Amino acid sequence: MNDGVLNNFVQIIGITPPSEFPFVGPLNPNNQIAVQEKLTIPSVKPDVEQINTLLIEAVITGTRNIFTPIGVKVVVEGVLRQKIIYTANVPQQSVHSAHFEQPFCSFINIPLNIPSGVTVNQLLASVGLSINNILAGPVQVFIEDVEINLTDPRTVHKCVILFLYTSLNPLLQPILR
């Protein structure tokens, strides 16, 4: 893990360095999403004077493939796991942390060139595939950016930009749009 990014004097650890992003080609569909959050510091914790550090990771918890009128979608479910480390607004300026988990759900679209009168299921079968073997690898998630702001002594607003990515079975190449 690197030292993170410094944004408005907040150290953010968990943003993926650009050098670690995957190659994106015709067999690598992807999607980008924004996850906005309003986090409330738990009542047992003191008020926040200043946010010091955000530790964040995105984890895929499940995927499923579904048929659509234009092809297939890979539905992606996951969670943002995060810890906010902050200086308390008390005379001692003690350091505290608060843990949060925020679920997210999105999809990766796989548009297919579907001839008239043919279903997506039939089209996949024509190249020797089913909905269960269209992916060549797991769905991956990368954190592109994080914006974090203290809106009041108990409320943190965050916006996390995620990049979702997967690899397709090469047998799909001839029918991709």
PDB file of C-alpha atoms in Angstrom:
ATOM      1  CA  MET A   1       0.000   0.000   0.000  1.00  0.00           C
ATOM      2  CA  ASN A   2       1.319   3.427  -0.872  1.00  0.00           C
ATOM      3  CA  ASP A   3       1.263   6.576   1.264  1.00  0.00           C
ATOM      4  CA  GLY A   4      -1.931   7.670  -0.437  1.00  0.00           C
ATOM      5  CA  VAL A   5      -3.044  10.993  -1.810  1.00  0.00           C
ATOM      6  CA  LEU A   6      -3.235  14.285   0.051  1.00  0.00           C
ATOM      7  CA  ASN A   7      -6.478  16.171  -0.673  1.00  0.00           C
ATOM      8  CA  ASN A   8      -7.405  19.275   1.378  1.00  0.00           C
ATOM      9  CA  PHE A   9      -4.960  18.117   4.083  1.00  0.00           C
ATOM     10  CA  VAL A  10      -6.664  14.717   4.316  1.00  0.00           C
ATOM     11  CA  GLN A  11      -4.493  11.686   3.583  1.00  0.00           C
ATOM     12  CA  ILE A  12      -6.536   9.244   1.466  1.00  0.00           C
ATOM     13  CA  ILE A  13      -5.180   5.713   1.362  1.00  0.00           C
ATOM     14  CA  GLY A  14      -6.763   3.305  -1.095  1.00  0.00           C
ATOM     15  CA  ILE A  15      -6.885   5.191  -4.397  1.00  0.00           C
ATOM     16  CA  THR A  16      -5.502   3.000  -7.175  1.00  0.00           C
ATOM     17  CA  PRO A  17      -2.400   4.494  -8.820  1.00  0.00           C
ATOM     18  CA  PRO A  18      -2.900   4.960 -12.600  1.00  0.00           C
ATOM     19  CA  SER A  19       0.007   2.576 -13.265  1.00  0.00           C
ATOM     20  CA  GLU A  20      -2.032  -0.273 -11.714  1.00  0.00           C
ATOM     21  CA  PHE A  21      -5.080   0.149 -13.959  1.00  0.00           C
ATOM     22  CA  PRO A  22      -5.717  -2.704 -16.384  1.00  0.00           C
ATOM     23  CA  PHE A  23      -5.456  -2.631 -20.166  1.00  0.00           C
ATOM     24  CA  VAL A  24      -8.860  -1.874 -21.668  1.00  0.00           C
ATOM     25  CA  GLY A  25      -9.583  -3.428 -25.062  1.00  0.00           C
ATOM     26  CA  PRO A  26     -12.603  -4.791 -26.937  1.00  0.00           C
ATOM     27  CA  LEU A  27     -12.767  -7.851 -24.668  1.00  0.00           C
ATOM     28  CA  ASN A  28     -12.585  -5.755 -21.479  1.00  0.00           C
ATOM     29  CA  PRO A  29     -15.934  -4.089 -20.827  1.00  0.00           C
ATOM     30  CA  ASN A  30     -16.022  -1.632 -17.962  1.00  0.00           C
ATOM     31  CA  ASN A  31     -18.118   0.944 -16.169  1.00  0.00           C
ATOM     32  CA  GLN A  32     -17.446   3.872 -13.892  1.00  0.00           C
ATOM     33  CA  ILE A  33     -19.743   4.864 -11.056  1.00  0.00           C
ATOM     34  CA  ALA A  34     -19.931   7.483  -8.345  1.00  0.00           C
ATOM     35  CA  VAL A  35     -20.895   6.430  -4.818  1.00  0.00           C
ATOM     36  CA  GLN A  36     -22.024   9.418  -2.775  1.00  0.00           C
ATOM     37  CA  GLU A  37     -22.278   9.111   0.981  1.00  0.00           C
ATOM     38  CA  LYS A  38     -23.303  11.176   3.950  1.00  0.00           C
ATOM     39  CA  LEU A  39     -21.630   9.560   6.969  1.00  0.00           C
ATOM     40  CA  THR A  40     -22.579  10.417  10.534  1.00  0.00           C
ATOM     41  CA  ILE A  41     -19.980  10.004  13.275  1.00  0.00           C
ATOM     42  CA  PRO A  42     -21.405   7.567  15.874  1.00  0.00           C
ATOM     43  CA  SER A  43     -22.885   9.262  18.952  1.00  0.00           C
ATOM     44  CA  VAL A  44     -20.382   7.558  21.285  1.00  0.00           C
ATOM     45  CA  LYS A  45     -17.538   9.385  19.513  1.00  0.00           C
ATOM     46  CA  PRO A  46     -16.579  13.040  20.058  1.00  0.00           C
ATOM     47  CA  ASP A  47     -17.183  15.739  17.446  1.00  0.00           C
ATOM     48  CA  VAL A  48     -14.685  16.102  14.610  1.00  0.00           C
ATOM     49  CA  GLU A  49     -12.348  19.075  14.460  1.00  0.00           C
ATOM     50  CA  GLN A  50     -10.397  17.850  11.445  1.00  0.00           C
ATOM     51  CA  ILE A  51     -10.298  14.699   9.316  1.00  0.00           C
ATOM     52  CA  ASN A  52      -6.743  13.366   9.214  1.00  0.00           C
ATOM     53  CA  THR A  53      -6.898  10.163   7.173  1.00  0.00           C
ATOM     54  CA  LEU A  54      -9.345   8.076   5.182  1.00  0.00           C
ATOM     55  CA  LEU A  55      -8.523   4.404   4.672  1.00  0.00           C
ATOM     56  CA  ILE A  56     -10.761   2.942   1.984  1.00  0.00           C
ATOM     57  CA  GLU A  57     -11.104  -0.242  -0.022  1.00  0.00           C
ATOM     58  CA  ALA A  58     -13.711  -1.466  -2.478  1.00  0.00           C
ATOM     59  CA  VAL A  59     -14.626  -5.155  -2.399  1.00  0.00           C
ATOM     60  CA  ILE A  60     -16.814  -7.093  -4.852  1.00  0.00           C
ATOM     61  CA  THR A  61     -19.295  -9.225  -2.873  1.00  0.00           C
ATOM     62  CA  GLY A  62     -21.139 -10.800  -5.780  1.00  0.00           C
ATOM     63  CA  THR A  63     -21.855 -10.772  -9.500  1.00  0.00           C
ATOM     64  CA  ARG A  64     -24.518 -12.236 -11.724  1.00  0.00           C
ATOM     65  CA  ASN A  65     -25.121 -12.142 -15.463  1.00  0.00           C
ATOM     66  CA  ILE A  66     -28.542 -11.179 -16.804  1.00  0.00           C
ATOM     67  CA  PHE A  67     -30.070 -11.076 -20.290  1.00  0.00           C
ATOM     68  CA  THR A  68     -31.120  -7.690 -21.686  1.00  0.00           C
ATOM     69  CA  PRO A  69     -32.722  -6.699 -25.005  1.00  0.00           C
ATOM     70  CA  ILE A  70     -29.287  -5.590 -26.300  1.00  0.00           C
ATOM     71  CA  GLY A  71     -27.067  -8.310 -24.854  1.00  0.00           C
ATOM     72  CA  VAL A  72     -25.944  -9.159 -21.364  1.00  0.00           C
ATOM     73  CA  LYS A  73     -25.302  -7.160 -18.219  1.00  0.00           C
ATOM     74  CA  VAL A  74     -22.968  -8.217 -15.447  1.00  0.00           C
ATOM     75  CA  VAL A  75     -24.612  -6.986 -12.249  1.00  0.00           C
ATOM     76  CA  VAL A  76     -21.940  -6.121  -9.682  1.00  0.00           C
ATOM     77  CA  GLU A  77     -22.537  -5.812  -5.940  1.00  0.00           C
ATOM     78  CA  GLY A  78     -19.890  -4.659  -3.532  1.00  0.00           C
ATOM     79  CA  VAL A  79     -19.054  -2.709  -0.438  1.00  0.00           C
ATOM     80  CA  LEU A  80     -16.826   0.221   0.414  1.00  0.00           C
ATOM     81  CA  ARG A  81     -14.976  -0.503   3.645  1.00  0.00           C
ATOM     82  CA  GLN A  82     -13.590   2.613   5.237  1.00  0.00           C
ATOM     83  CA  LYS A  83     -12.091   4.091   8.335  1.00  0.00           C
ATOM     84  CA  ILE A  84     -12.014   7.810   9.059  1.00  0.00           C
ATOM     85  CA  ILE A  85      -9.258   8.876  11.454  1.00  0.00           C
ATOM     86  CA  TYR A  86      -9.828  12.317  12.908  1.00  0.00           C
ATOM     87  CA  THR A  87      -8.745  14.842  15.511  1.00  0.00           C
ATOM     88  CA  ALA A  88     -11.523  15.376  18.030  1.00  0.00           C
ATOM     89  CA  ASN A  89     -12.896  18.817  18.785  1.00  0.00           C
ATOM     90  CA  VAL A  90     -11.955  18.593  22.476  1.00  0.00           C
ATOM     91  CA  PRO A  91      -9.242  20.458  24.443  1.00  0.00           C
ATOM     92  CA  GLN A  92      -6.905  17.410  24.349  1.00  0.00           C
ATOM     93  CA  GLN A  93      -7.343  17.092  20.549  1.00  0.00           C
ATOM     94  CA  SER A  94      -7.287  13.313  20.878  1.00  0.00           C
ATOM     95  CA  VAL A  95      -7.328  11.140  17.764  1.00  0.00           C
ATOM     96  CA  HIS A  96     -10.315   8.866  17.095  1.00  0.00           C
ATOM     97  CA  SER A  97     -11.590   6.673  14.286  1.00  0.00           C
ATOM     98  CA  ALA A  98     -14.955   5.677  12.915  1.00  0.00           C
ATOM     99  CA  HIS A  99     -15.628   2.658  10.705  1.00  0.00           C
ATOM    100  CA  PHE A 100     -18.204   2.560   7.908  1.00  0.00           C
ATOM    101  CA  GLU A 101     -19.364   0.128   5.253  1.00  0.00           C
ATOM    102  CA  GLN A 102     -21.343   1.379   2.271  1.00  0.00           C
ATOM    103  CA  PRO A 103     -22.846  -1.072  -0.214  1.00  0.00           C
ATOM    104  CA  PHE A 104     -22.872  -0.304  -3.926  1.00  0.00           C
ATOM    105  CA  CYS A 105     -24.504  -1.917  -6.927  1.00  0.00           C
ATOM    106  CA  SER A 106     -23.839  -1.277 -10.601  1.00  0.00           C
ATOM    107  CA  PHE A 107     -23.408  -3.172 -13.853  1.00  0.00           C
ATOM    108  CA  ILE A 108     -21.127  -3.695 -16.802  1.00  0.00           C
ATOM    109  CA  ASN A 109     -22.945  -3.691 -20.130  1.00  0.00           C
ATOM    110  CA  ILE A 110     -21.937  -6.250 -22.774  1.00  0.00           C
ATOM    111  CA  PRO A 111     -23.727  -5.164 -25.974  1.00  0.00           C
ATOM    112  CA  LEU A 112     -24.079  -7.848 -28.607  1.00  0.00           C
ATOM    113  CA  ASN A 113     -24.840  -7.647 -32.329  1.00  0.00           C
ATOM    114  CA  ILE A 114     -28.139  -9.558 -32.240  1.00  0.00           C
ATOM    115  CA  PRO A 115     -29.671 -10.508 -35.596  1.00  0.00           C
ATOM    116  CA  SER A 116     -33.421 -10.024 -36.009  1.00  0.00           C
ATOM    117  CA  GLY A 117     -35.452 -12.963 -34.757  1.00  0.00           C
ATOM    118  CA  VAL A 118     -32.613 -14.381 -32.604  1.00  0.00           C
ATOM    119  CA  THR A 119     -32.619 -14.307 -28.809  1.00  0.00           C
ATOM    120  CA  VAL A 120     -29.525 -13.475 -26.787  1.00  0.00           C
ATOM    121  CA  ASN A 121     -29.532 -17.043 -25.453  1.00  0.00           C
ATOM    122  CA  GLN A 122     -29.599 -18.451 -29.025  1.00  0.00           C
ATOM    123  CA  LEU A 123     -26.842 -16.066 -30.129  1.00  0.00           C
ATOM    124  CA  LEU A 124     -24.579 -17.123 -27.260  1.00  0.00           C
ATOM    125  CA  ALA A 125     -25.275 -20.809 -28.001  1.00  0.00           C
ATOM    126  CA  SER A 126     -24.293 -20.241 -31.662  1.00  0.00           C
ATOM    127  CA  VAL A 127     -20.717 -19.474 -30.544  1.00  0.00           C
ATOM    128  CA  GLY A 128     -20.647 -22.225 -27.923  1.00  0.00           C
ATOM    129  CA  LEU A 129     -21.379 -20.105 -24.873  1.00  0.00           C
ATOM    130  CA  SER A 130     -24.040 -19.706 -22.232  1.00  0.00           C
ATOM    131  CA  ILE A 131     -24.730 -16.835 -19.883  1.00  0.00           C
ATOM    132  CA  ASN A 132     -22.599 -18.612 -17.265  1.00  0.00           C
ATOM    133  CA  ASN A 133     -19.332 -18.726 -19.225  1.00  0.00           C
ATOM    134  CA  ILE A 134     -19.133 -15.329 -20.948  1.00  0.00           C
ATOM    135  CA  LEU A 135     -16.501 -13.976 -18.552  1.00  0.00           C
ATOM    136  CA  ALA A 136     -12.837 -14.974 -18.822  1.00  0.00           C
ATOM    137  CA  GLY A 137     -11.958 -13.537 -15.426  1.00  0.00           C
ATOM    138  CA  PRO A 138     -13.492 -12.046 -12.322  1.00  0.00           C
ATOM    139  CA  VAL A 139     -14.933  -8.560 -12.091  1.00  0.00           C
ATOM    140  CA  GLN A 140     -12.415  -6.179 -10.561  1.00  0.00           C
ATOM    141  CA  VAL A 141     -12.973  -2.822  -8.901  1.00  0.00           C
ATOM    142  CA  PHE A 142     -10.533   0.069  -8.634  1.00  0.00           C
ATOM    143  CA  ILE A 143     -10.904   3.325  -6.705  1.00  0.00           C
ATOM    144  CA  GLU A 144     -10.191   6.185  -9.119  1.00  0.00           C
ATOM    145  CA  ASP A 145     -10.813   9.152  -6.848  1.00  0.00           C
ATOM    146  CA  VAL A 146     -12.258  10.202  -3.498  1.00  0.00           C
ATOM    147  CA  GLU A 147     -13.592  13.573  -2.423  1.00  0.00           C
ATOM    148  CA  ILE A 148     -14.162  13.976   1.317  1.00  0.00           C
ATOM    149  CA  ASN A 149     -15.491  16.994   3.213  1.00  0.00           C
ATOM    150  CA  LEU A 150     -16.529  17.680   6.772  1.00  0.00           C
ATOM    151  CA  THR A 151     -19.927  19.401   6.500  1.00  0.00           C
ATOM    152  CA  ASP A 152     -20.410  19.817  10.257  1.00  0.00           C
ATOM    153  CA  PRO A 153     -18.727  18.362  13.390  1.00  0.00           C
ATOM    154  CA  ARG A 154     -20.663  15.074  13.036  1.00  0.00           C
ATOM    155  CA  THR A 155     -21.219  14.728   9.275  1.00  0.00           C
ATOM    156  CA  VAL A 156     -18.808  13.711   6.524  1.00  0.00           C
ATOM    157  CA  HIS A 157     -19.751  13.913   2.867  1.00  0.00           C
ATOM    158  CA  LYS A 158     -17.869  11.627   0.460  1.00  0.00           C
ATOM    159  CA  CYS A 159     -17.941  10.895  -3.229  1.00  0.00           C
ATOM    160  CA  VAL A 160     -16.007   7.848  -4.419  1.00  0.00           C
ATOM    161  CA  ILE A 161     -15.390   7.185  -8.126  1.00  0.00           C
ATOM    162  CA  LEU A 162     -15.127   3.466  -8.891  1.00  0.00           C
ATOM    163  CA  PHE A 163     -13.910   1.734 -12.061  1.00  0.00           C
ATOM    164  CA  LEU A 164     -15.460  -1.717 -12.653  1.00  0.00           C
ATOM    165  CA  TYR A 165     -13.711  -3.993 -15.137  1.00  0.00           C
ATOM    166  CA  THR A 166     -13.831  -7.554 -16.429  1.00  0.00           C
ATOM    167  CA  SER A 167     -12.510  -9.759 -19.246  1.00  0.00           C
ATOM    168  CA  LEU A 168     -14.724 -11.551 -21.730  1.00  0.00           C
ATOM    169  CA  ASN A 169     -14.440 -15.035 -23.137  1.00  0.00           C
ATOM    170  CA  PRO A 170     -12.669 -14.608 -26.526  1.00  0.00           C
ATOM    171  CA  LEU A 171     -15.464 -16.606 -28.205  1.00  0.00           C
ATOM    172  CA  LEU A 172     -17.665 -13.499 -27.774  1.00  0.00           C
ATOM    173  CA  GLN A 173     -15.492 -11.331 -30.058  1.00  0.00           C
ATOM    174  CA  PRO A 174     -17.363 -12.074 -33.328  1.00  0.00           C
ATOM    175  CA  ILE A 175     -20.764 -11.086 -31.857  1.00  0.00           C
ATOM    176  CA  LEU A 176     -19.773  -7.977 -29.897  1.00  0.00           C
ATOM    177  CA  ARG A 177     -21.248  -4.701 -31.017  1.00  0.00           C
TER     178      ARG A 177
END
